[in-house]
CSV table of C-alpha atoms in Angstrom, one decimal:
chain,number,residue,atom,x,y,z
A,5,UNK,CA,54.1,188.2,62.1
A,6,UNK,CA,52.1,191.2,63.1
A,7,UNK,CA,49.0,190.1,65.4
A,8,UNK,CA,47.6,193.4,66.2
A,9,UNK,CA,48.2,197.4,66.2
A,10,UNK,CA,46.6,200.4,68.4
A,11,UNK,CA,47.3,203.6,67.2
A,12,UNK,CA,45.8,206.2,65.4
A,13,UNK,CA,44.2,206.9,61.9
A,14,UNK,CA,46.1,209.0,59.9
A,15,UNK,CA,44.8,208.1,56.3
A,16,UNK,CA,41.7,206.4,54.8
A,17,UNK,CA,42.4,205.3,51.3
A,18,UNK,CA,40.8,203.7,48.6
A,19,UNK,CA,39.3,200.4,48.4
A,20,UNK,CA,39.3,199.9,52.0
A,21,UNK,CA,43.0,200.6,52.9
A,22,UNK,CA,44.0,202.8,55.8
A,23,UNK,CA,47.4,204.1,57.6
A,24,UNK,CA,47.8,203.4,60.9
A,25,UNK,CA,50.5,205.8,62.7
A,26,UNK,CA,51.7,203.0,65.9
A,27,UNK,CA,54.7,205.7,67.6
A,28,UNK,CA,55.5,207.4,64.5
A,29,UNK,CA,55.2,204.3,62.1
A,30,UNK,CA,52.4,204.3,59.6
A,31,UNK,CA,50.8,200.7,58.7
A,32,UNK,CA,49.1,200.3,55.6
A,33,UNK,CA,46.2,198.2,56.4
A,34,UNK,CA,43.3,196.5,54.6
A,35,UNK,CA,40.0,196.4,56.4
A,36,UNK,CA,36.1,195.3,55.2
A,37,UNK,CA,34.0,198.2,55.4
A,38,UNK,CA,32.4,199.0,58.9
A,39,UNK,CA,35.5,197.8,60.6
A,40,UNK,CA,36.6,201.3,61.6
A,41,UNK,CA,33.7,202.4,63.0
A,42,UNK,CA,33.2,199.5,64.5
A,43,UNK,CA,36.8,199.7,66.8
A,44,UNK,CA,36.3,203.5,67.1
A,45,UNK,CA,32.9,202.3,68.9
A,46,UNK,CA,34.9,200.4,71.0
A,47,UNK,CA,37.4,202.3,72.1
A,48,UNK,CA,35.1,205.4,72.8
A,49,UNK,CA,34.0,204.3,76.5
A,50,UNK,CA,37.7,204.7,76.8
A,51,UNK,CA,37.9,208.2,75.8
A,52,UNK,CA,40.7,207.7,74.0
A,53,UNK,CA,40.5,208.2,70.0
A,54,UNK,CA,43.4,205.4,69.6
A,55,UNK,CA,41.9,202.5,67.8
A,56,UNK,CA,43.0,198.7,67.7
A,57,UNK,CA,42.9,196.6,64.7
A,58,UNK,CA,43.7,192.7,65.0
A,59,UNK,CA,45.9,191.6,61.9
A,60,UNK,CA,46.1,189.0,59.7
A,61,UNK,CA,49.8,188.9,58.1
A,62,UNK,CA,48.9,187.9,54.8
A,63,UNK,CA,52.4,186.5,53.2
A,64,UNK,CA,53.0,186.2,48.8
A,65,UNK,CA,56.1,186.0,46.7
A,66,UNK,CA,55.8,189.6,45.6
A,67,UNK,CA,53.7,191.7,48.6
A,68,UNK,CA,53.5,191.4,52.6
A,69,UNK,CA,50.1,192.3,53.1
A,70,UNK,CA,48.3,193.7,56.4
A,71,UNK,CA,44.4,192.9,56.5
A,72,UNK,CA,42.8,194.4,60.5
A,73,UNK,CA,39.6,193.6,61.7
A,74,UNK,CA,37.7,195.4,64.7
A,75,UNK,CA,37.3,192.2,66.8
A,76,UNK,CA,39.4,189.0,66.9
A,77,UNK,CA,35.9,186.8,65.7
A,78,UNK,CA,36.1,188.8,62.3
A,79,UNK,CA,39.9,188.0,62.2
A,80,UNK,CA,39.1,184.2,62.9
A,81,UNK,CA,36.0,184.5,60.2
A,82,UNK,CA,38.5,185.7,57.4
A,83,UNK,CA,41.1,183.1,58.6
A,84,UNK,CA,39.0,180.2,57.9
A,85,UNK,CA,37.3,181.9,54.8
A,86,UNK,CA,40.7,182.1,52.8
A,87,UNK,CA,40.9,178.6,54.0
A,88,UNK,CA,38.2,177.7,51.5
A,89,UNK,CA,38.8,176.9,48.1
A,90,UNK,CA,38.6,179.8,45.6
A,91,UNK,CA,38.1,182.5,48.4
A,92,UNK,CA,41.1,184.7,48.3
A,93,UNK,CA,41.6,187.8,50.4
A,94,UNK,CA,39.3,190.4,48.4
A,95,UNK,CA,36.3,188.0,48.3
A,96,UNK,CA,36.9,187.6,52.2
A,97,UNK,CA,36.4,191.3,53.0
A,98,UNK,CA,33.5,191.5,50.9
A,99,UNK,CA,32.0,188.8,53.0
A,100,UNK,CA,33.0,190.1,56.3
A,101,UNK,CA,31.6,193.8,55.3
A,102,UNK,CA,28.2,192.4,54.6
A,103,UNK,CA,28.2,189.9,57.8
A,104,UNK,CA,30.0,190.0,60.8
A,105,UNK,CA,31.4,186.6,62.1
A,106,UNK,CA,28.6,185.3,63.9
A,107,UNK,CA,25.9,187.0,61.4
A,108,UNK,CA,28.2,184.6,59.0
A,109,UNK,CA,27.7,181.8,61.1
A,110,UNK,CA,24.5,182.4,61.1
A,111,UNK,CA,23.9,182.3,57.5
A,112,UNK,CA,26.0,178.8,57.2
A,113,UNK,CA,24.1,177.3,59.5
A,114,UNK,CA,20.7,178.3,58.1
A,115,UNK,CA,22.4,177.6,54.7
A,116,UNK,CA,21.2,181.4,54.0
A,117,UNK,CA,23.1,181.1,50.3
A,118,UNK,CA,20.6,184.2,49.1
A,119,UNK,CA,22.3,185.8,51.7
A,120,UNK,CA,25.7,185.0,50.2
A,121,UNK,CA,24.8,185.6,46.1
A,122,UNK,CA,23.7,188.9,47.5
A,123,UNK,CA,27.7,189.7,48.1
A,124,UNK,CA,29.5,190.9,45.3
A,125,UNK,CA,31.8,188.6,43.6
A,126,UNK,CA,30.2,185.5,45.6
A,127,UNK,CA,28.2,183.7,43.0
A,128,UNK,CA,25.7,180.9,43.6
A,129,UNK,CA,28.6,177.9,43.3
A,130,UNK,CA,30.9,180.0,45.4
A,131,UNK,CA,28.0,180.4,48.0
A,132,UNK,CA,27.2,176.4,48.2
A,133,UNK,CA,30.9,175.9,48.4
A,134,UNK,CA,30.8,178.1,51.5
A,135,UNK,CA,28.1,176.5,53.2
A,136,UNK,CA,29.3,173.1,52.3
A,137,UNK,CA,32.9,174.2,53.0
A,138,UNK,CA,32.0,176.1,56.6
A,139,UNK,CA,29.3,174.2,58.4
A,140,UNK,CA,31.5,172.6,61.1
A,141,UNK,CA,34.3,175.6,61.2
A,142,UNK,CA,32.5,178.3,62.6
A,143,UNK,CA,30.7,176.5,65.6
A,144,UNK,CA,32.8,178.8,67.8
A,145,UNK,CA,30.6,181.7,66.8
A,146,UNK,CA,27.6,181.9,68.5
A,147,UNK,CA,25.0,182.3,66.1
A,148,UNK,CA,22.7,185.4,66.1
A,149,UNK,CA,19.4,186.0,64.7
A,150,UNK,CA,19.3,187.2,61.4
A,151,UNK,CA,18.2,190.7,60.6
A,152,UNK,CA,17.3,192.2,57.4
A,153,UNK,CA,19.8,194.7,56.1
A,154,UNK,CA,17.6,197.0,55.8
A,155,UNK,CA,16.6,201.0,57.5
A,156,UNK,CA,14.2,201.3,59.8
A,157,UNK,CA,10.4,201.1,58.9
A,158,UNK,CA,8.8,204.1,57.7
A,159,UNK,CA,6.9,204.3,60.6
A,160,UNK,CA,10.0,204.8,62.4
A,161,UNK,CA,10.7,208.9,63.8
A,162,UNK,CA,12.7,211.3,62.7
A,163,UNK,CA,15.0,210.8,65.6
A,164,UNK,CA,15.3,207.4,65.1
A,165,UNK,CA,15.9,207.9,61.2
A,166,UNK,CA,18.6,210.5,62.0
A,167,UNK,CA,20.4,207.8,64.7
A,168,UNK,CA,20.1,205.2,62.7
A,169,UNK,CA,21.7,207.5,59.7
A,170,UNK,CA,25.1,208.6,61.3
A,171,UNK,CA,25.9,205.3,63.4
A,172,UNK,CA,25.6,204.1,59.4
A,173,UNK,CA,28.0,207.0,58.4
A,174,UNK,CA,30.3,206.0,60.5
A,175,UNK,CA,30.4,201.6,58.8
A,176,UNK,CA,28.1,200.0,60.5
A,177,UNK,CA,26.1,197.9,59.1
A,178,UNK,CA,22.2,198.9,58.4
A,179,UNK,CA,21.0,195.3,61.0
A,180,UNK,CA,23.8,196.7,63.2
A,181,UNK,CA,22.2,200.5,63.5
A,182,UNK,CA,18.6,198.8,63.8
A,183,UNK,CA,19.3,196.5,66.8
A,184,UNK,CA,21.3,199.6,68.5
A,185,UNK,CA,18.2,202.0,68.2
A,186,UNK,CA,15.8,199.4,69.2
A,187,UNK,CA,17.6,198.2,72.2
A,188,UNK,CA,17.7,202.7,73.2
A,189,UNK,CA,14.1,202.1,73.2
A,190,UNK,CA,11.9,205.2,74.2
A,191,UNK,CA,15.2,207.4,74.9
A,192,UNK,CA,15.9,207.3,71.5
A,193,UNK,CA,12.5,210.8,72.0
A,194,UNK,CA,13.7,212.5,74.5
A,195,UNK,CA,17.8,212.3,74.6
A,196,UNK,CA,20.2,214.9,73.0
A,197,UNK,CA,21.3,213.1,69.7
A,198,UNK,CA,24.9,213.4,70.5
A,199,UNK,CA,24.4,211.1,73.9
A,200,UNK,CA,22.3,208.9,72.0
A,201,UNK,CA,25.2,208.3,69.4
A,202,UNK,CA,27.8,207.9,72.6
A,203,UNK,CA,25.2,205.2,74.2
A,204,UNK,CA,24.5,203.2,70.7
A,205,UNK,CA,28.2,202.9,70.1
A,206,UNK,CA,28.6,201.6,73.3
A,207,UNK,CA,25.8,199.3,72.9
A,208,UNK,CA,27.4,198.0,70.0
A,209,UNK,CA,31.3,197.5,71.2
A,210,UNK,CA,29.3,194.8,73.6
């Protein structure tokens, strides 16, 4: 069973898939959406533009299926999600590229299920299912404070409008792109925009 890959990206399909060349092989991998950007943040203190996906060997009668997730939480998230009744694979992702692991634990324990209908393909059973399902299985993952998906206010500058824009170019989420411009603070005015990116991803590979 495959457990993880570093390498690089050599193709970004449709519907989330991706080839990952590991010493001349190419891996056809599935991730939710944000995952790429989000290992690319954290490889980039290392200077190196090799990424590493953790993987879920997903096993059927017909298909051997590769799904890769940025940190080993999200992996452990989508483990116990397909663990739930009625929650396959595709509804997983979906999950996992609206809220990260411990934004999902989060939402179970808050039993957030607006949070959840607000997923496509997760209706309003499916969401009390989860939370019913999930309450004691992702204790693991400390829970964060909830953030609105959402852009910055309108009040916010330019420069923090144009940050907050490519870091969500590049998959992450919009709560993800707010908490790393906030947390830049007042350099977010006077910095070049390019080390302002570099800082925010690093922020955000924490």
């Amino acid at each position: 069973m495959i457990g993880r890959l570093s390498g690089h990206v050599v193709e970004e399909g449709d519907e989330g898939t991706v080839v990952l060349d590991v010493s001349g092989v190419g891996y056809e991998v599935t991730v939710p959406l944000g995952a790429l950007g989000r290992a690319r943040g954290i490889a980039a203190p290392t200077g190196s533009d090799a990424i590493t996906l953790f993987v879920h060997t997903h096993v059927r009668e017909d298909a051997l299926l590769l799904y890769g997730f940025a940190t080993r939480e999200d992996r452990a998230a989508f483990r116990v999600l397909i663990g739930v009744s009625s929650i396959g694979p595709k509804i997983a992702l979906a999950i996992l590229s609206a809220l990260g692991a411990a934004e999902l634990a989060a939402v179970i324990a808050r039993r957030e299920t607006a949070r959840l209908t607000a997923i496509p393909g997760v209706g309003k059973k499916t969401a009390e299912r989860l939370v019913l399902e999930l309450k004691d299985k992702l204790i693991n993952f400390p829970a964060v404070p909830l953030s609105p998906a959402a852009p910055p206010p309108a009040a916010a500058g330019a420069k923090q409008e144009l940050l907050h824009s490519a870091l969500t170019r590049m998959g992450y989420r919009p709560a993800e792109a707010e908490r790393a411009v906030n947390a830049l603070g007042a350099r977010v005015d006077t910095a070049p925009l390019g080390d302002l990116v570099r800082d925010a991803l690093a922020l955000l590979s924490k």
